[in-house]
């Protein structure tokens, strides 16, 4: 086992007992973060069972066909919508549904395509015994024999449910259904018939599905058939009879059929998961009670002692029926495995809110599995129903369904590998779209799509079919080479940097610049008192007078970085947007800051403009008159850039014209002008400043990766490509490509405008403007933070972009930050490969890469993980993909200027290095991830460039000659004086 698995297994109990599950919440609160939340690349145990399921009423249809009797669901679905107690699930209910009754071969072919080992389905009691009792319906008998025969031919194991909610209506009318003590024996008679006719081909039997829903909502609340609103008393009585019925059937099979058929019998118990609002002992007790009232209600009598949970006995008093001692013994142990149903049927749907006991519902399958293992003595667990749902409009690319499936299966794998839970099988719900109980046809849960309006009801595979099929083939999520970290070094001269959007500017003069005279009042106030009218001489302002610079420099030096990236404030340097008013104090501060960076061998990387919320960080007059919509802003930017090049160019050799232009909030006209402004500034530097200043300049674009939500879907791939062009290509293609906007943008906007859906005009460049913009770069600078999944099927209106026809999807197995930013290191590598494929072997700098953290997170572990793995993916891009990567910068410097993103915390006016800073420093010192067996790469020490230094380095010979002349002059003077004194003494 990997070390994390061993660590977790050491902390779990070997044997469970009632009440021991209460330790689940505290255990999972203590698990190592973020390691425990990472995706586990591993496989399931050999022989693990993979399957899919369905229920008779949901899929069979044929409600009057071949002598079938009416079930309570038939009656319930046909009630008028206004009738009290009616759920009105749909005008047709399950009358036809997926028509599986007439499509056995179709369904089995779907199973064969999946490659499943088992198929869970239910027998229709009302089809086999139309009146609930004899006589037997021969057509139904033949139907289920055909299904079992065909499954056997395909090598698929049947898992058969005797009762999945569809009680014969005649039993409800005659006896009152499960509220009657007669039902257990009638159910046992029905089961005997099934065992006798089908038992030779069935190894796994389930007596009842989800007795909680049958009892509580069928006879208590009346939300579901038979719709009896009998209150808690009748609900608990129905459950009592369901338990007795189950036990009777188990003993029947155990005594009469097990010796020859050698099968196993259990009951499918459904549960939710619940978490405390706060981690207090009282809340944990309430969570334990919630599970007792739903799952424990049935599980404890069967798996422990034949009686209800103590918390139910204590809280319900006379409401809860009593078992005699003989009944307890009869019920105890009547399950050969623990059959668990978990997902969209109960969770957030049919769970009675009163049974949450004011705690929070959750969908953590892993924690539920651990609780079951702890509470019920580590039973063998068979997950017989699990999945989520998508909207009825989703047809083929069911990305949301896939990622919930991926989450649940991943949690099952972790429960096995990390927690030691004995899970031996997993069943997706369901094989095909069907009638979804109280939700009718408003949602879909099938792997295969069914058009309910069509006559032939063909099965059309959704993307989830391919996902599940490949998962079964691999028996899980085996480690892949691309998932493994690599060892290696970045090239000599690689730029290691950190970002601070705007440096801390403090132009307060130091005390040494104050010409006033003060007297120290040592007797009374103990303070300095200014002496009026008395002044001292005033010295010239020096860079060392700025205390803020010294502090920031010391922190940067502590990190061992080679580059520091920050942005100038256009709005403060030129408040009116032109050269009529210049903030010389601020310019002097920037000169000092850049000069001091060079002195400590840190290269300043300076952006001329970075948009911020207030006025986009433009001078007020420019922001007031259209901002980038106004063509005059282009020329104003060029004048500002020229001033900065002139004032700061001797110190700054690494320029960014515009840092992270906000493409999500830019109009096409604004983007058009912004590109021209960048290009003109670049051409200006190239023509007038590059030769003397010897710097480089480009634009920095925000570039988060976009991945198709369904990797097998061509439609989703097209959407992902479209978003990349709109998000990155919009500004990148004119500069790094052909001088014009991406063809994808023009084509898409033309289609949308032609359809009169929108009226967005993408401007055109003249030939001269194309030449101006194309090639206006020295490198490709990008900021990358996360990865987004996109699809074309509309699923969630709140996350759907109608303009680009794109659905944003969340992979819930990904690690997320407190702000819900996804941590997806491989997205950076894919992005870098995309840049190379689009724009060639251009030098690339990752100019910002970072994640937010929670101040309460222990030891800054999320950011440590983030930095380690994103840099490793950058190394893969450099080493394996030959991307011309030349630098990497962490965002951000400190929490004061970028709260929750900093490598330094800022508390009570003090900066403290976080563990992530020290980890980043270690990577810098190693220049990557060295292989211990590989000789150390020795790089010549580089010195940051400055004009004075450059002057001296190029004139070393002259300096040596001057030094020689100076020394010779001193020696000559010394000898002249020495011999002069000797001559004077001789004559004396």
Coordinates of N, CA and C in Angstrom, one line a residue, residues 85-215:
X85 N -52.7 14.0 -2.1 CA -51.8 12.9 -1.9 C -51.2 12.5 -3.3
X86 N -51.6 13.0 -4.4 CA -51.1 12.6 -5.7 C -49.8 13.4 -5.9
X87 N -48.8 12.7 -6.4 CA -47.5 13.3 -6.8 C -47.6 13.8 -8.2
X88 N -48.6 13.3 -8.9 CA -48.7 13.7 -10.4 C -47.4 13.6 -11.1
X89 N -46.7 12.5 -11.1 CA -45.4 12.4 -11.7 C -45.4 12.5 -13.2
X90 N -46.6 12.4 -13.9 CA -46.6 12.6 -15.3 C -47.9 12.0 -15.8
X91 N -48.3 12.4 -17.0 CA -49.6 11.9 -17.5 C -49.6 10.4 -17.8
X92 N -48.4 9.9 -18.2 CA -48.4 8.5 -18.6 C -47.7 7.6 -17.5
X93 N -47.0 8.2 -16.6 CA -46.3 7.5 -15.6 C -45.4 6.5 -16.2
X94 N -45.4 5.2 -15.7 CA -44.6 4.2 -16.3 C -45.4 3.3 -17.2
X95 N -46.4 3.8 -17.9 CA -47.2 2.9 -18.7 C -46.4 2.3 -19.9
X96 N -45.6 3.2 -20.5 CA -44.7 2.7 -21.6 C -43.2 2.8 -21.1
X97 N -42.9 4.0 -20.5 CA -41.5 4.2 -20.1 C -40.5 3.9 -21.2
X98 N -39.5 3.0 -20.8 CA -38.5 2.7 -21.8 C -38.9 1.5 -22.6
X99 N -40.0 0.9 -22.4 CA -40.5 -0.3 -23.1 C -39.6 -1.5 -23.0
X100 N -39.0 -1.7 -21.9 CA -38.0 -2.8 -21.7 C -38.7 -4.2 -21.8
X101 N -40.0 -4.2 -21.5 CA -40.8 -5.5 -21.6 C -40.7 -6.0 -23.0
X102 N -40.7 -5.2 -24.0 CA -40.7 -5.6 -25.4 C -39.3 -5.5 -26.0
X103 N -38.3 -5.2 -25.2 CA -37.0 -5.0 -25.7 C -35.9 -5.6 -24.9
X104 N -36.1 -6.9 -24.6 CA -35.1 -7.6 -23.8 C -33.7 -7.6 -24.5
X105 N -33.7 -8.0 -25.8 CA -32.4 -8.1 -26.5 C -31.7 -6.7 -26.5
X106 N -32.5 -5.7 -26.7 CA -31.9 -4.3 -26.8 C -31.2 -4.0 -25.5
X107 N -31.8 -4.3 -24.4 CA -31.2 -4.0 -23.1 C -30.0 -4.8 -22.8
X108 N -30.0 -6.1 -23.1 CA -28.9 -6.9 -22.9 C -27.7 -6.6 -23.8
X109 N -28.0 -6.1 -25.0 CA -26.9 -5.7 -25.9 C -26.2 -4.4 -25.3
X110 N -27.0 -3.6 -24.7 CA -26.5 -2.4 -24.0 C -25.5 -2.8 -22.9
X111 N -25.9 -3.8 -22.1 CA -25.1 -4.4 -21.0 C -23.8 -5.0 -21.6
X112 N -24.0 -5.7 -22.7 CA -22.8 -6.3 -23.3 C -21.8 -5.2 -23.8
X113 N -22.3 -4.1 -24.3 CA -21.5 -3.0 -24.8 C -20.7 -2.4 -23.6
X114 N -21.3 -2.3 -22.5 CA -20.7 -1.8 -21.3 C -19.5 -2.7 -20.8
X115 N -19.7 -4.0 -20.9 CA -18.8 -4.9 -20.4 C -19.0 -5.2 -18.9
X116 N -20.2 -5.1 -18.4 CA -20.5 -5.3 -17.0 C -20.4 -6.7 -16.6
X117 N -20.2 -7.0 -15.4 CA -20.2 -8.3 -14.8 C -21.6 -8.7 -14.3
X118 N -22.5 -7.7 -14.0 CA -23.8 -8.1 -13.4 C -24.8 -7.0 -13.9
X119 N -26.1 -7.4 -13.8 CA -27.2 -6.5 -14.1 C -28.2 -6.7 -13.0
X120 N -28.5 -5.6 -12.4 CA -29.6 -5.6 -11.3 C -30.9 -5.2 -11.9
X121 N -31.9 -6.0 -11.8 CA -33.2 -5.6 -12.2 C -34.2 -6.2 -11.2
X122 N -35.5 -5.7 -11.3 CA -36.5 -6.1 -10.4 C -37.6 -6.9 -11.2
X123 N -38.2 -7.9 -10.5 CA -39.3 -8.6 -11.0 C -40.6 -7.8 -10.6
X124 N -41.5 -7.7 -11.5 CA -42.8 -7.1 -11.2 C -43.7 -8.0 -10.5
X125 N -44.0 -7.9 -9.3 CA -44.9 -8.7 -8.5 C -46.3 -8.7 -9.2
X126 N -46.7 -7.5 -9.6 CA -48.0 -7.5 -10.3 C -48.1 -8.1 -11.7
X127 N -46.9 -8.3 -12.3 CA -46.9 -8.9 -13.6 C -46.9 -10.5 -13.4
X128 N -46.1 -10.9 -12.4 CA -46.1 -12.4 -12.2 C -47.3 -12.9 -11.5
X129 N -47.8 -12.1 -10.5 CA -49.1 -12.5 -9.8 C -50.0 -11.3 -9.9
X130 N -50.8 -11.2 -11.0 CA -51.6 -10.0 -11.2 C -52.5 -9.6 -10.0
X131 N -52.9 -10.6 -9.2 CA -53.7 -10.3 -8.0 C -52.9 -10.3 -6.7
X132 N -51.6 -10.4 -6.9 CA -50.8 -10.5 -5.7 C -50.6 -11.8 -5.1
X133 N -51.5 -12.7 -5.5 CA -51.4 -14.2 -5.1 C -51.7 -15.0 -6.3
X134 N -51.6 -16.3 -6.2 CA -51.9 -17.2 -7.3 C -53.3 -16.8 -7.9
X135 N -53.5 -17.0 -9.3 CA -52.6 -17.8 -10.2 C -51.4 -17.0 -10.7
X136 N -50.5 -17.8 -11.2 CA -49.2 -17.2 -11.8 C -49.5 -16.9 -13.3
X137 N -49.0 -15.8 -13.7 CA -49.1 -15.3 -15.1 C -48.0 -16.0 -16.0
X138 N -48.4 -16.9 -16.8 CA -47.3 -17.7 -17.6 C -46.6 -16.7 -18.5
X139 N -47.2 -15.7 -19.1 CA -46.5 -14.8 -20.0 C -45.3 -14.0 -19.2
X140 N -45.6 -13.6 -18.0 CA -44.6 -13.0 -17.2 C -43.5 -13.9 -16.9
X141 N -43.8 -15.2 -16.5 CA -42.8 -16.2 -16.2 C -41.9 -16.4 -17.4
X142 N -42.5 -16.5 -18.6 CA -41.7 -16.6 -19.8 C -40.8 -15.4 -20.1
X143 N -41.3 -14.2 -19.8 CA -40.6 -13.0 -20.1 C -39.3 -13.0 -19.2
X144 N -39.4 -13.2 -17.9 CA -38.2 -13.2 -17.1 C -37.3 -14.3 -17.3
X145 N -37.8 -15.5 -17.8 CA -36.9 -16.6 -18.2 C -36.1 -16.2 -19.4
X146 N -36.7 -15.6 -20.3 CA -36.0 -15.1 -21.5 C -34.9 -14.2 -21.2
X147 N -35.2 -13.2 -20.3 CA -34.2 -12.3 -19.8 C -33.0 -13.0 -19.2
X148 N -33.3 -13.9 -18.2 CA -32.3 -14.6 -17.5 C -31.4 -15.5 -18.5
X149 N -32.1 -16.1 -19.4 CA -31.4 -16.9 -20.4 C -30.4 -16.1 -21.2
X150 N -30.9 -14.9 -21.6 CA -30.1 -14.1 -22.5 C -28.9 -13.5 -21.7
X151 N -29.1 -13.2 -20.5 CA -28.0 -12.7 -19.6 C -27.0 -13.8 -19.4
X152 N -27.5 -15.0 -19.3 CA -26.5 -16.1 -19.1 C -25.7 -16.3 -20.4
X153 N -26.3 -16.2 -21.5 CA -25.6 -16.3 -22.8 C -24.5 -15.3 -22.9
X154 N -24.8 -14.1 -22.4 CA -23.8 -13.0 -22.5 C -22.8 -13.0 -21.3
X155 N -22.9 -14.0 -20.4 CA -22.0 -14.1 -19.3 C -22.2 -13.0 -18.3
X156 N -23.4 -12.5 -18.1 CA -23.8 -11.4 -17.2 C -24.5 -12.0 -16.0
X157 N -24.1 -11.7 -14.8 CA -24.7 -12.2 -13.6 C -25.9 -11.4 -13.2
X158 N -27.1 -12.0 -13.0 CA -28.3 -11.3 -12.6 C -28.3 -11.0 -11.1
X159 N -28.6 -9.8 -10.8 CA -28.9 -9.4 -9.3 C -30.4 -9.0 -9.3
X160 N -31.2 -9.9 -8.7 CA -32.6 -9.7 -8.8 C -33.3 -9.2 -7.6
X161 N -34.1 -8.1 -7.8 CA -34.9 -7.5 -6.7 C -36.3 -8.1 -6.7
X162 N -36.8 -8.6 -5.6 CA -38.1 -9.1 -5.6 C -39.2 -8.0 -5.6
X163 N -38.9 -6.9 -4.8 CA -39.9 -5.9 -4.7 C -39.2 -4.5 -4.7
X164 N -39.5 -3.8 -5.8 CA -39.0 -2.4 -6.0 C -40.2 -1.5 -6.1
X165 N -40.9 -1.4 -5.0 CA -42.0 -0.4 -4.8 C -43.3 -0.6 -5.5
X166 N -43.4 -1.6 -6.4 CA -44.6 -1.7 -7.2 C -45.5 -2.8 -6.7
X167 N -46.1 -2.6 -5.5 CA -47.0 -3.6 -4.8 C -48.3 -3.8 -5.7
X168 N -48.7 -5.0 -5.9 CA -50.0 -5.2 -6.6 C -51.1 -4.4 -5.9
X169 N -51.9 -3.7 -6.7 CA -52.9 -2.8 -6.2 C -54.0 -3.7 -5.4
X170 N -54.2 -4.9 -5.9 CA -55.2 -5.7 -5.2 C -54.8 -6.0 -3.7
X171 N -53.5 -6.1 -3.4 CA -53.1 -6.3 -2.0 C -53.3 -5.0 -1.2
X172 N -53.1 -3.9 -1.9 CA -53.4 -2.7 -1.1 C -54.9 -2.5 -0.9
X173 N -55.7 -2.8 -1.9 CA -57.1 -2.7 -1.7 C -57.7 -3.7 -0.7
X174 N -57.2 -4.9 -0.7 CA -57.8 -6.0 0.1 C -57.3 -5.9 1.5
X175 N -56.0 -5.7 1.7 CA -55.4 -5.8 3.0 C -54.9 -4.5 3.6
X176 N -54.8 -3.5 2.8 CA -54.1 -2.2 3.3 C -52.6 -2.2 3.0
X177 N -52.2 -3.1 2.2 CA -50.7 -3.1 1.8 C -49.8 -3.4 3.0
X178 N -48.7 -2.7 3.0 CA -47.7 -3.0 4.1 C -48.1 -2.6 5.5
X179 N -49.2 -1.9 5.6 CA -49.7 -1.6 6.9 C -50.3 -2.8 7.6
X180 N -50.5 -3.9 6.8 CA -51.2 -5.1 7.3 C -50.2 -6.2 7.7
X181 N -50.4 -6.9 8.8 CA -49.5 -8.0 9.2 C -49.6 -9.2 8.3
X182 N -50.6 -9.2 7.4 CA -50.8 -10.3 6.5 C -49.7 -10.3 5.4
X183 N -49.2 -9.1 5.1 CA -48.3 -8.9 3.9 C -47.0 -9.7 4.0
X184 N -46.4 -9.8 5.2 CA -45.1 -10.6 5.2 C -45.3 -12.0 4.7
X185 N -46.4 -12.7 5.0 CA -46.5 -14.0 4.5 C -46.8 -14.1 3.0
X186 N -47.7 -13.1 2.6 CA -48.0 -13.0 1.1 C -46.7 -12.8 0.3
X187 N -45.8 -11.9 0.9 CA -44.5 -11.6 0.2 C -43.7 -12.9 0.2
X188 N -43.7 -13.6 1.3 CA -42.9 -14.9 1.4 C -43.4 -15.9 0.3
X189 N -44.7 -16.0 0.1 CA -45.3 -16.9 -0.9 C -44.8 -16.4 -2.3
X190 N -44.8 -15.1 -2.5 CA -44.3 -14.6 -3.8 C -42.9 -14.9 -4.0
X191 N -42.1 -14.8 -3.0 CA -40.6 -15.0 -3.1 C -40.4 -16.5 -3.3
X192 N -41.2 -17.4 -2.7 CA -41.0 -18.8 -2.9 C -41.2 -19.2 -4.4
X193 N -42.2 -18.6 -5.0 CA -42.4 -18.8 -6.4 C -41.2 -18.4 -7.3
X194 N -40.7 -17.2 -6.9 CA -39.5 -16.7 -7.7 C -38.3 -17.6 -7.5
X195 N -38.0 -18.0 -6.2 CA -36.9 -18.8 -6.0 C -37.0 -20.1 -6.8
X196 N -38.2 -20.7 -6.8 CA -38.5 -22.0 -7.4 C -38.3 -21.9 -8.9
X197 N -38.8 -20.8 -9.5 CA -38.7 -20.7 -11.0 C -37.4 -20.1 -11.5
X198 N -36.8 -19.2 -10.8 CA -35.6 -18.5 -11.3 C -34.3 -18.8 -10.5
X199 N -34.5 -19.4 -9.3 CA -33.3 -19.4 -8.4 C -32.1 -20.2 -9.0
X200 N -32.3 -21.1 -9.9 CA -31.2 -21.8 -10.5 C -30.3 -20.9 -11.3
X201 N -30.8 -19.8 -11.7 CA -29.9 -18.9 -12.5 C -29.6 -17.6 -11.8
X202 N -29.9 -17.5 -10.5 CA -29.7 -16.2 -9.8 C -28.8 -16.5 -8.5
X203 N -27.7 -15.8 -8.4 CA -26.9 -16.0 -7.2 C -27.1 -14.9 -6.2
X204 N -27.6 -13.7 -6.6 CA -27.8 -12.6 -5.7 C -29.2 -12.1 -5.8
X205 N -29.9 -12.2 -4.6 CA -31.2 -11.8 -4.4 C -31.3 -10.6 -3.5
X206 N -32.2 -9.6 -3.8 CA -32.5 -8.5 -2.9 C -34.0 -8.6 -2.7
X207 N -34.4 -8.6 -1.4 CA -35.8 -8.8 -1.1 C -36.6 -7.5 -1.4
X208 N -36.2 -6.4 -0.7 CA -36.9 -5.1 -0.8 C -35.9 -4.0 -1.2
X209 N -36.4 -3.1 -2.0 CA -35.5 -1.9 -2.3 C -36.0 -0.7 -1.4
X210 N -35.1 -0.1 -0.7 CA -35.3 1.1 0.0 C -36.6 1.1 0.8
X211 N -36.6 0.2 1.9 CA -37.8 0.2 2.7 C -38.1 1.5 3.4
X212 N -37.1 2.3 3.6 CA -37.4 3.6 4.2 C -38.4 4.4 3.4
X213 N -38.2 4.5 2.1 CA -39.1 5.2 1.2 C -40.4 4.6 1.2
X214 N -40.5 3.2 1.1 CA -41.7 2.5 1.0 C -42.6 2.8 2.2
X215 N -42.0 2.7 3.4 CA -42.7 2.8 4.6 C -43.1 4.3 4.9

